[in-house]
CSV table of C-alpha atoms and ligand atoms in Angstrom, one decimal:
chain,number,residue,atom,x,y,z
J,482,MET,CA,18.1,10.1,19.1
J,483,PHE,CA,17.8,10.8,15.4
J,484,ARG,CA,14.4,9.7,14.1
J,485,VAL,CA,12.4,10.4,11.0
J,486,TYR,CA,8.6,11.1,11.3
J,487,ILE,CA,5.6,11.4,9.1
J,488,ALA,CA,4.9,15.2,9.2
J,489,GLY,CA,1.9,14.9,7.0
J,490,ILE,CA,0.0,12.5,4.9
J,491,SER,CA,-2.8,12.8,2.2
J,492,SER,CA,-4.6,10.5,-0.1
J,493,TYR,CA,-6.5,10.7,-3.4
J,494,LEU,CA,-9.3,8.4,-4.5
J,495,PRO,CA,-10.9,8.6,-7.9
J,496,GLU,CA,-14.5,9.8,-7.9
J,497,ASN,CA,-16.0,6.7,-9.5
J,498,CYS,CA,-17.0,4.4,-6.6
J,499,VAL,CA,-18.2,0.9,-7.8
J,500,HIS,CA,-20.2,-1.5,-5.6
J,501,ASN,CA,-20.0,-5.3,-5.9
J,502,ASN,CA,-23.5,-5.3,-7.4
J,503,ASP,CA,-22.3,-3.1,-10.3
J,504,LEU,CA,-19.7,-5.7,-11.1
J,505,SER,CA,-22.2,-8.6,-11.0
J,506,GLU,CA,-24.2,-7.0,-13.7
J,507,THR,CA,-21.5,-8.0,-16.3
J,508,LEU,CA,-19.5,-10.7,-14.5
J,509,ASP,CA,-20.4,-14.1,-13.1
J,510,THR,CA,-20.0,-13.0,-9.4
J,511,SER,CA,-22.2,-11.8,-6.6
J,512,ASN,CA,-22.1,-9.3,-3.7
J,513,ASP,CA,-22.4,-12.3,-1.3
J,514,TRP,CA,-19.3,-14.1,-2.7
J,515,ILE,CA,-17.1,-11.0,-2.7
J,516,VAL,CA,-18.1,-9.9,0.8
J,517,SER,CA,-17.8,-13.4,2.3
J,518,HIS,CA,-14.5,-14.2,0.6
J,519,THR,CA,-12.8,-10.8,0.9
J,520,GLY,CA,-14.8,-8.3,3.0
J,521,ILE,CA,-14.8,-5.9,0.0
J,522,SER,CA,-18.0,-3.9,-0.8
J,523,TYR,CA,-16.7,-0.9,-2.8
J,524,ARG,CA,-13.7,0.1,-4.8
J,525,HIS,CA,-12.8,3.4,-6.5
J,526,LEU,CA,-11.8,3.1,-10.2
J,527,ALA,CA,-9.9,5.8,-12.1
J,528,ALA,CA,-11.4,7.7,-15.0
J,529,GLU,CA,-10.0,7.5,-18.5
J,530,HIS,CA,-8.2,10.8,-18.2
J,531,GLU,CA,-6.4,9.8,-15.0
J,532,SER,CA,-3.0,8.1,-14.7
J,533,PRO,CA,-1.0,6.8,-11.8
J,534,SER,CA,1.1,10.0,-11.7
J,535,SER,CA,-2.0,12.3,-11.9
J,536,MET,CA,-3.5,10.5,-8.8
J,537,GLY,CA,-0.1,10.7,-7.0
J,538,ILE,CA,0.2,14.4,-7.9
J,539,ALA,CA,-3.2,15.1,-6.4
J,540,ALA,CA,-2.2,13.5,-3.1
J,541,VAL,CA,1.3,15.2,-3.2
J,542,LYS,CA,-0.1,18.7,-3.8
J,543,ASP,CA,-2.4,18.3,-0.8
J,544,VAL,CA,0.3,17.1,1.6
J,545,LEU,CA,2.7,19.8,0.5
J,546,GLN,CA,0.0,22.4,1.3
J,547,LYS,CA,-0.8,20.7,4.6
J,548,THR,CA,2.8,20.6,5.8
J,549,GLY,CA,3.9,24.0,4.3
J,550,ILE,CA,6.8,22.3,2.6
J,551,ALA,CA,7.8,23.9,-0.8
J,552,ALA,CA,8.4,21.4,-3.6
J,553,GLU,CA,12.0,22.9,-4.0
J,554,GLU,CA,12.8,21.9,-0.5
J,555,LEU,CA,12.4,18.1,-1.2
J,556,GLY,CA,15.6,16.1,-1.3
J,557,MET,CA,14.0,12.9,-2.6
J,558,ILE,CA,10.8,11.5,-4.1
J,559,LEU,CA,10.4,7.8,-3.5
J,560,LEU,CA,7.4,6.5,-5.4
J,561,SER,CA,6.0,3.0,-5.0
J,562,THR,CA,3.8,1.6,-7.8
J,563,THR,CA,3.0,-1.7,-9.5
J,564,THR,CA,1.4,0.3,-12.3
J,565,PRO,CA,3.9,2.9,-13.5
J,566,ASP,CA,2.9,5.6,-16.0
J,567,TYR,CA,5.5,4.1,-18.4
J,568,ALA,CA,6.8,0.6,-18.6
J,569,PRO,CA,9.3,1.1,-17.0
J,570,ILE,CA,11.0,4.4,-18.0
J,571,PRO,CA,10.9,7.3,-17.2
J,572,SER,CA,10.2,6.6,-13.6
J,573,THR,CA,6.8,7.8,-12.3
J,574,ALA,CA,8.8,9.5,-9.5
J,575,CYS,CA,10.4,11.7,-12.2
J,576,VAL,CA,7.0,12.4,-13.8
J,577,VAL,CA,5.7,13.6,-10.4
J,578,GLN,CA,8.9,15.6,-9.8
J,579,ASP,CA,8.5,17.5,-13.0
J,580,ALA,CA,4.8,18.2,-12.4
J,581,ILE,CA,5.3,19.7,-8.9
J,582,GLY,CA,8.6,21.5,-9.7
J,583,ALA,CA,10.7,19.6,-7.1
J,584,LYS,CA,13.9,20.6,-9.0
J,585,ASN,CA,16.3,19.8,-6.1
J,586,ALA,CA,15.0,16.3,-5.5
J,587,VAL,CA,16.1,12.9,-6.8
J,588,GLY,CA,13.3,10.8,-8.1
J,589,LEU,CA,13.2,7.0,-7.7
J,590,ASP,CA,10.6,4.3,-8.1
J,591,ILE,CA,10.2,1.4,-5.7
J,592,THR,CA,9.1,-2.0,-7.0
J,593,ALA,CA,8.0,-3.9,-3.9
J,594,ALA,CA,4.3,-4.4,-4.8
J,595,CYS,CA,2.0,-4.0,-1.8
J,596,ALA,CA,5.0,-3.6,0.6
J,597,GLY,CA,6.2,-0.5,-1.3
J,598,PHE,CA,5.1,2.1,1.2
J,599,VAL,CA,6.7,0.2,4.1
J,600,TYR,CA,9.9,-0.1,2.1
J,601,GLY,CA,9.6,3.7,1.2
J,602,ILE,CA,9.5,4.7,4.8
J,603,GLU,CA,12.6,2.8,5.7
J,604,LEU,CA,14.5,3.9,2.6
J,605,ALA,CA,13.6,7.5,3.4
J,606,ARG,CA,14.8,7.0,7.0
J,607,ALA,CA,18.1,5.6,5.8
J,608,TYR,CA,18.7,8.4,3.2
J,609,MET,CA,17.8,11.1,5.7
J,610,GLN,CA,20.5,10.0,8.1
J,611,ILE,CA,23.0,11.4,5.4
J,612,HIS,CA,20.9,14.1,3.7
J,613,GLN,CA,18.7,15.7,6.2
J,614,ARG,CA,16.2,17.1,3.8
J,615,PRO,CA,12.4,16.5,3.5
J,616,ILE,CA,11.5,13.4,1.6
J,617,LEU,CA,8.3,12.7,-0.2
J,618,VAL,CA,7.1,9.0,-0.2
J,619,VAL,CA,4.3,8.4,-2.7
J,620,ALA,CA,2.3,5.3,-3.4
J,621,THR,CA,0.0,5.3,-6.4
J,622,GLU,CA,-1.8,2.3,-7.9
J,623,MET,CA,-4.1,1.9,-10.9
J,624,LEU,CA,-4.6,-1.8,-10.9
J,625,SER,CA,-7.8,-1.4,-13.0
J,626,ARG,CA,-5.5,-0.8,-16.0
J,627,VAL,CA,-3.7,-4.2,-15.7
J,628,THR,CA,-6.7,-6.3,-14.6
J,629,ASP,CA,-8.5,-8.7,-16.9
J,630,TRP,CA,-12.1,-7.6,-16.3
J,631,ASN,CA,-13.3,-11.1,-17.4
J,632,ASP,CA,-11.3,-12.8,-14.7
J,633,ARG,CA,-13.6,-12.9,-11.7
J,634,LYS,CA,-10.8,-14.4,-9.5
J,635,THR,CA,-8.8,-11.1,-9.7
J,636,CYS,CA,-10.8,-8.2,-11.0
J,637,VAL,CA,-13.2,-8.0,-8.0
J,638,LEU,CA,-10.2,-7.6,-5.6
J,639,PHE,CA,-8.6,-4.4,-6.6
J,640,GLY,CA,-9.2,-0.7,-6.5
J,641,ASP,CA,-7.3,2.5,-7.6
J,642,GLY,CA,-5.9,5.2,-5.3
J,643,ALA,CA,-2.9,7.1,-4.2
J,644,ALA,CA,-1.3,8.6,-1.1
J,645,ALA,CA,1.7,10.8,-0.2
J,646,ALA,CA,3.6,11.4,3.0
J,647,ILE,CA,6.2,14.1,3.9
J,648,LEU,CA,9.0,12.7,6.1
J,649,LEU,CA,11.1,15.1,8.2
J,650,PRO,CA,13.6,14.7,11.0
J,651,SER,CA,11.7,14.2,14.2
J,652,PRO,CA,11.3,17.4,16.2
J,653,ASP,CA,11.8,15.7,19.5
J,654,GLY,CA,13.7,12.5,18.7
J,655,GLU,CA,10.8,10.5,20.1
J,656,ARG,CA,8.1,10.6,17.4
J,657,GLY,CA,8.9,8.8,14.3
J,658,VAL,CA,10.0,5.5,12.8
J,659,VAL,CA,11.5,3.3,15.6
J,660,GLU,CA,12.4,0.3,13.5
J,661,SER,CA,11.5,-1.3,10.2
J,662,LEU,CA,11.7,-4.9,9.0
J,663,LEU,CA,12.1,-5.3,5.2
J,664,LYS,CA,12.1,-8.8,3.8
J,665,SER,CA,11.6,-10.7,0.5
J,666,ASP,CA,10.9,-14.4,0.0
J,667,SER,CA,11.7,-14.7,-3.7
J,668,SER,CA,10.8,-18.5,-3.7
J,669,GLY,CA,7.3,-17.1,-4.2
J,670,LYS,CA,8.2,-14.8,-7.1
J,671,ASP,CA,5.8,-16.7,-9.5
J,672,VAL,CA,2.6,-16.6,-7.5
J,673,LEU,CA,1.8,-12.9,-8.1
J,674,LYS,CA,2.8,-11.2,-11.4
J,675,ILE,CA,2.0,-8.6,-13.9
J,676,GLU,CA,2.8,-10.4,-17.2
J,677,GLY,CA,3.9,-8.4,-20.3
J,678,GLY,CA,7.5,-7.3,-19.6
J,679,CYS,CA,10.5,-8.0,-21.7
J,680,ARG,CA,10.8,-11.6,-20.4
J,681,THR,CA,7.4,-12.5,-21.8
J,682,SER,CA,7.9,-10.7,-25.2
J,683,THR,CA,9.6,-13.0,-27.8
J,684,SER,CA,10.2,-10.4,-30.5
J,685,HIS,CA,10.0,-6.6,-31.0
J,686,THR,CA,6.7,-7.1,-32.8
J,687,ASP,CA,5.0,-8.6,-29.7
J,688,ASN,CA,2.6,-6.3,-28.0
J,689,ILE,CA,1.5,-8.2,-24.9
J,690,PRO,CA,-0.8,-6.3,-22.7
J,691,LEU,CA,0.1,-6.0,-19.0
J,692,THR,CA,-2.1,-8.4,-17.1
J,693,ILE,CA,-2.2,-9.4,-13.4
J,694,PHE,CA,-1.9,-13.0,-12.5
J,695,MET,CA,-2.3,-14.3,-9.0
J,696,ASP,CA,-2.4,-17.7,-7.3
J,697,GLY,CA,-4.7,-16.4,-4.6
J,698,LYS,CA,-4.4,-19.4,-2.3
J,699,SER,CA,-0.6,-19.3,-2.2
J,700,VAL,CA,-0.6,-15.5,-1.5
J,701,PHE,CA,-3.2,-16.1,1.2
J,702,THR,CA,-1.2,-18.8,2.9
J,703,PHE,CA,1.9,-16.6,2.8
J,704,ALA,CA,0.0,-13.5,4.1
J,705,ILE,CA,-1.5,-15.3,7.1
J,706,ARG,CA,2.0,-16.6,8.0
J,707,ILE,CA,4.0,-13.4,7.7
J,708,LEU,CA,1.5,-10.9,9.1
J,709,PRO,CA,1.7,-12.2,12.7
J,710,ALA,CA,5.4,-12.9,12.3
J,711,VAL,CA,6.3,-9.3,11.4
J,712,ILE,CA,4.2,-7.9,14.2
J,713,THR,CA,5.7,-10.3,16.7
J,714,GLN,CA,9.3,-9.6,15.6
J,715,LEU,CA,8.9,-5.8,15.7
J,716,MET,CA,7.4,-6.0,19.2
J,717,LYS,CA,10.1,-8.4,20.4
J,718,ASN,CA,13.0,-6.4,19.1
J,719,ASN,CA,11.7,-3.3,21.0
J,720,GLY,CA,10.7,-5.0,24.2
J,721,LEU,CA,7.0,-4.3,23.6
J,722,THR,CA,3.9,-6.3,24.1
J,723,ILE,CA,0.6,-6.0,22.2
J,724,ASP,CA,-0.8,-3.9,25.1
J,725,ASP,CA,1.8,-1.2,24.2
J,726,ILE,CA,0.6,-1.1,20.6
J,727,ASP,CA,-2.3,1.2,19.8
J,728,TRP,CA,-2.9,0.2,16.2
J,729,ILE,CA,-1.9,-2.4,13.7
J,730,VAL,CA,-2.3,-1.1,10.1
J,731,PRO,CA,-2.0,-4.0,7.7
J,732,HIS,CA,-2.1,-4.0,4.0
J,733,GLN,CA,-5.8,-4.1,3.1
J,734,ALA,CA,-5.9,-7.1,0.8
J,735,ASN,CA,-8.6,-9.2,2.3
J,736,TYR,CA,-10.6,-9.1,5.6
J,737,ARG,CA,-10.1,-12.8,6.1
J,738,ILE,CA,-6.3,-12.4,6.2
J,739,ILE,CA,-6.5,-9.8,8.9
J,740,HIS,CA,-9.0,-11.9,10.9
J,741,SER,CA,-6.7,-14.9,10.7
J,742,ALA,CA,-3.7,-12.8,11.8
J,743,ALA,CA,-5.7,-11.5,14.8
J,744,ASN,CA,-6.6,-15.1,15.8
J,745,ARG,CA,-3.1,-16.4,15.4
J,746,LEU,CA,-1.7,-13.6,17.6
J,747,GLY,CA,-4.6,-13.9,20.1
J,748,VAL,CA,-5.2,-10.2,19.7
J,749,PRO,CA,-8.7,-8.6,19.5
J,750,GLU,CA,-9.5,-7.7,15.9
J,751,SER,CA,-10.2,-4.1,17.1
J,752,LYS,CA,-6.4,-3.5,17.3
J,753,PHE,CA,-6.4,-3.8,13.5
J,754,PHE,CA,-7.5,-0.9,11.4
J,755,ILE,CA,-9.6,-2.3,8.5
J,756,ASN,CA,-11.1,-0.3,5.6
J,757,VAL,CA,-10.8,-2.9,2.8
J,758,GLN,CA,-14.6,-2.8,2.6
J,759,ASN,CA,-14.6,0.7,1.1
J,760,PHE,CA,-11.5,0.7,-1.1
J,761,ALA,CA,-10.6,-3.0,-1.9
J,762,ASN,CA,-7.0,-3.8,-2.4
J,763,THR,CA,-5.1,-0.7,-3.5
J,764,ALA,CA,-1.7,-2.4,-3.4
J,765,SER,CA,1.0,-0.2,-1.9
J,766,ALA,CA,-1.4,2.7,-1.5
J,767,SER,CA,-3.5,0.8,1.0
J,768,ILE,CA,-1.5,1.4,4.1
J,769,PRO,CA,-1.1,5.2,3.6
J,770,ILE,CA,-4.8,5.5,2.5
J,771,ALA,CA,-5.6,3.7,5.8
J,772,LEU,CA,-3.5,6.1,7.8
J,773,VAL,CA,-5.3,9.1,6.2
J,774,ASP,CA,-8.6,7.5,6.8
J,775,MET,CA,-7.6,6.9,10.5
J,776,GLU,CA,-6.6,10.6,10.8
J,777,HIS,CA,-9.9,11.7,9.4
J,778,ARG,CA,-11.7,9.5,11.9
J,779,GLY,CA,-9.6,11.0,14.8
J,780,LEU,CA,-8.1,7.6,15.6
J,781,LEU,CA,-4.4,8.6,15.5
J,782,LYS,CA,-3.0,10.7,18.3
J,783,PRO,CA,0.6,11.9,18.8
J,784,GLY,CA,2.5,9.3,20.8
J,785,HIS,CA,0.4,6.4,19.5
J,786,LYS,CA,2.5,3.3,18.7
J,787,ILE,CA,1.5,1.8,15.4
J,788,ILE,CA,2.8,-1.2,13.4
J,789,THR,CA,2.3,-1.2,9.6
J,790,VAL,CA,2.6,-4.5,7.7
J,791,GLY,CA,2.8,-4.8,3.9
J,792,PHE,CA,3.0,-7.9,1.8
J,793,GLY,CA,2.8,-8.7,-1.9
J,794,ALA,CA,4.5,-9.7,-5.1
J,795,GLY,CA,8.1,-10.7,-4.9
J,796,LEU,CA,7.2,-11.9,-2.4
J,797,CYS,CA,8.1,-8.7,-0.6
J,798,TYR,CA,7.0,-7.9,2.9
J,799,GLY,CA,7.8,-6.0,6.0
J,800,GLY,CA,6.6,-3.6,8.6
J,801,ASN,CA,7.4,-0.3,10.4
J,802,LEU,CA,7.1,0.4,14.1
J,803,ILE,CA,6.2,4.1,14.3
J,804,ILE,CA,5.5,6.5,17.2
J,805,TRP,CA,2.9,8.8,15.6
H,1537,UT7,O1,-2.2,-7.5,-2.5
H,1537,UT7,C1,-1.7,-8.7,-2.9
H,1537,UT7,C2,-2.0,-9.8,-2.0
H,1537,UT7,N1,-3.1,-10.5,-2.5
H,1537,UT7,C3,-3.9,-11.2,-1.6
H,1537,UT7,O2,-3.7,-11.0,-0.4
H,1537,UT7,C4,-4.9,-12.1,-2.1
H,1537,UT7,C5,-4.9,-13.4,-1.3
H,1537,UT7,N2,-5.9,-14.4,-1.7
H,1537,UT7,C6,-7.2,-14.2,-1.4
H,1537,UT7,O3,-7.5,-13.3,-0.8
H,1537,UT7,C7,-8.1,-15.4,-1.7
H,1537,UT7,O4,-7.4,-16.5,-2.2
H,1537,UT7,C8,-9.1,-14.9,-2.9
H,1537,UT7,C9,-10.1,-13.9,-2.3
H,1537,UT7,C10,-8.4,-14.4,-4.0
H,1537,UT7,C11,-9.9,-16.2,-3.3
H,1537,UT7,O5,-10.6,-16.8,-2.2
H,1537,UT7,P1,-10.6,-18.4,-2.1
H,1537,UT7,O6,-11.4,-18.7,-0.9
H,1537,UT7,O7,-9.2,-18.8,-2.1
H,1537,UT7,O8,-11.4,-18.8,-3.3
H,1537,UT7,P2,-11.0,-19.8,-4.5
H,1537,UT7,O9,-10.0,-19.2,-5.4
H,1537,UT7,O10,-10.7,-21.1,-3.9
H,1537,UT7,O11,-12.4,-20.0,-5.3
H,1537,UT7,C12,-13.5,-20.7,-4.7
H,1537,UT7,C13,-14.6,-20.8,-5.7
H,1537,UT7,C14,-14.1,-21.3,-7.1
H,1537,UT7,O12,-15.2,-22.0,-7.6
H,1537,UT7,P3,-15.1,-23.6,-7.6
H,1537,UT7,O13,-13.9,-23.9,-8.4
H,1537,UT7,O14,-15.0,-24.0,-6.2
H,1537,UT7,O15,-16.4,-24.0,-8.3
H,1537,UT7,C15,-14.0,-20.0,-7.9
H,1537,UT7,O16,-14.2,-20.2,-9.3
H,1537,UT7,O17,-15.1,-19.4,-5.9
H,1537,UT7,C16,-15.1,-19.1,-7.3
H,1537,UT7,N3,-14.8,-17.7,-7.5
H,1537,UT7,C17,-15.8,-16.8,-7.5
H,1537,UT7,N4,-17.1,-16.9,-7.5
H,1537,UT7,C18,-17.8,-15.8,-7.6
H,1537,UT7,C19,-13.6,-17.1,-7.6
H,1537,UT7,N5,-13.8,-15.8,-7.7
H,1537,UT7,C20,-15.1,-15.6,-7.7
H,1537,UT7,C21,-15.9,-14.4,-7.8
H,1537,UT7,N6,-17.3,-14.6,-7.7
H,1537,UT7,N7,-15.4,-13.2,-7.9
């Protein structure tokens, strides 16, 4: 059977690690509120000299070295970001392509918010059925640049970071992506936005800064509904039960969302990998950053069955069932 597998994965996190208590020095918030409402303690924030592409490139260089794939071998670079280097052209994928010298690849950005890595895996799987060449899937997010640092309802939630994965044809037809579900419920397109695009400008003299807006409660309600639904559907489609699944790797938005999904599914919380406490919500980079974290902790073994679930603006969502 033709399958596509993740041959290697790396992440990059900016050096500056900020604790909740650092934020409460200048903002009307507290460590207690942030921990009790989100589970977040720390987030990494990019330095002035960094950009979404520079973070992505750091992760890409590492994964190329790890897998022994040369940049010239890449057939495609799929890059997920909600914070592109430029708004919106050239694509950040092309910026990364140029920097690493992947001159035989096609570069394409994915706009699917926090579901972007899940989408990227499935798009890579589909493209590779025709062009059987290595594909790089990158997720890089610098939400600190589009956050209103006076808005306590959003600014405490996000962190910066990037990750990159090399996808190859499965060596044994067993390991790899078994199935993906990709969905979008655009009736919720207004509950999570980065304002400041052409629709919000009224003339060429406008210079509206990009700023994130979120109706947190609506996103929360959506997330606790779709997280169990995606997991259940992927298991059902493949004749699996929760006992067959080794790990669920959800988008790391809020500990309470994961806790609620575990309760609704009647699954022990220990099935879910959770690291939101250390990195906050890094949008589409959160799932691949979690996978790297799991590898570092020795939690992922070849043959493990894992389900990823991403959800965010759009409202885009989906999941991948992967045999690691
Ligand atoms: O990756 C994209 C997906 N995004 C998400 O998954 C986010 C989903 N939403 C959430 O995680 C939650 O809705 C939040 C964490 C954003 C908010 O939690 P909540 O329990 O819905 O809080 P709330 O917005 O209802 O606010 C409760 C109170 C309010 O005060 P009043 O009006 O009751 O007096 C807020 O002003 O908490 C206040 N508050 C804060 N207090 C201290 C809001 N943010 C803060 C804060 N520090 N940072």
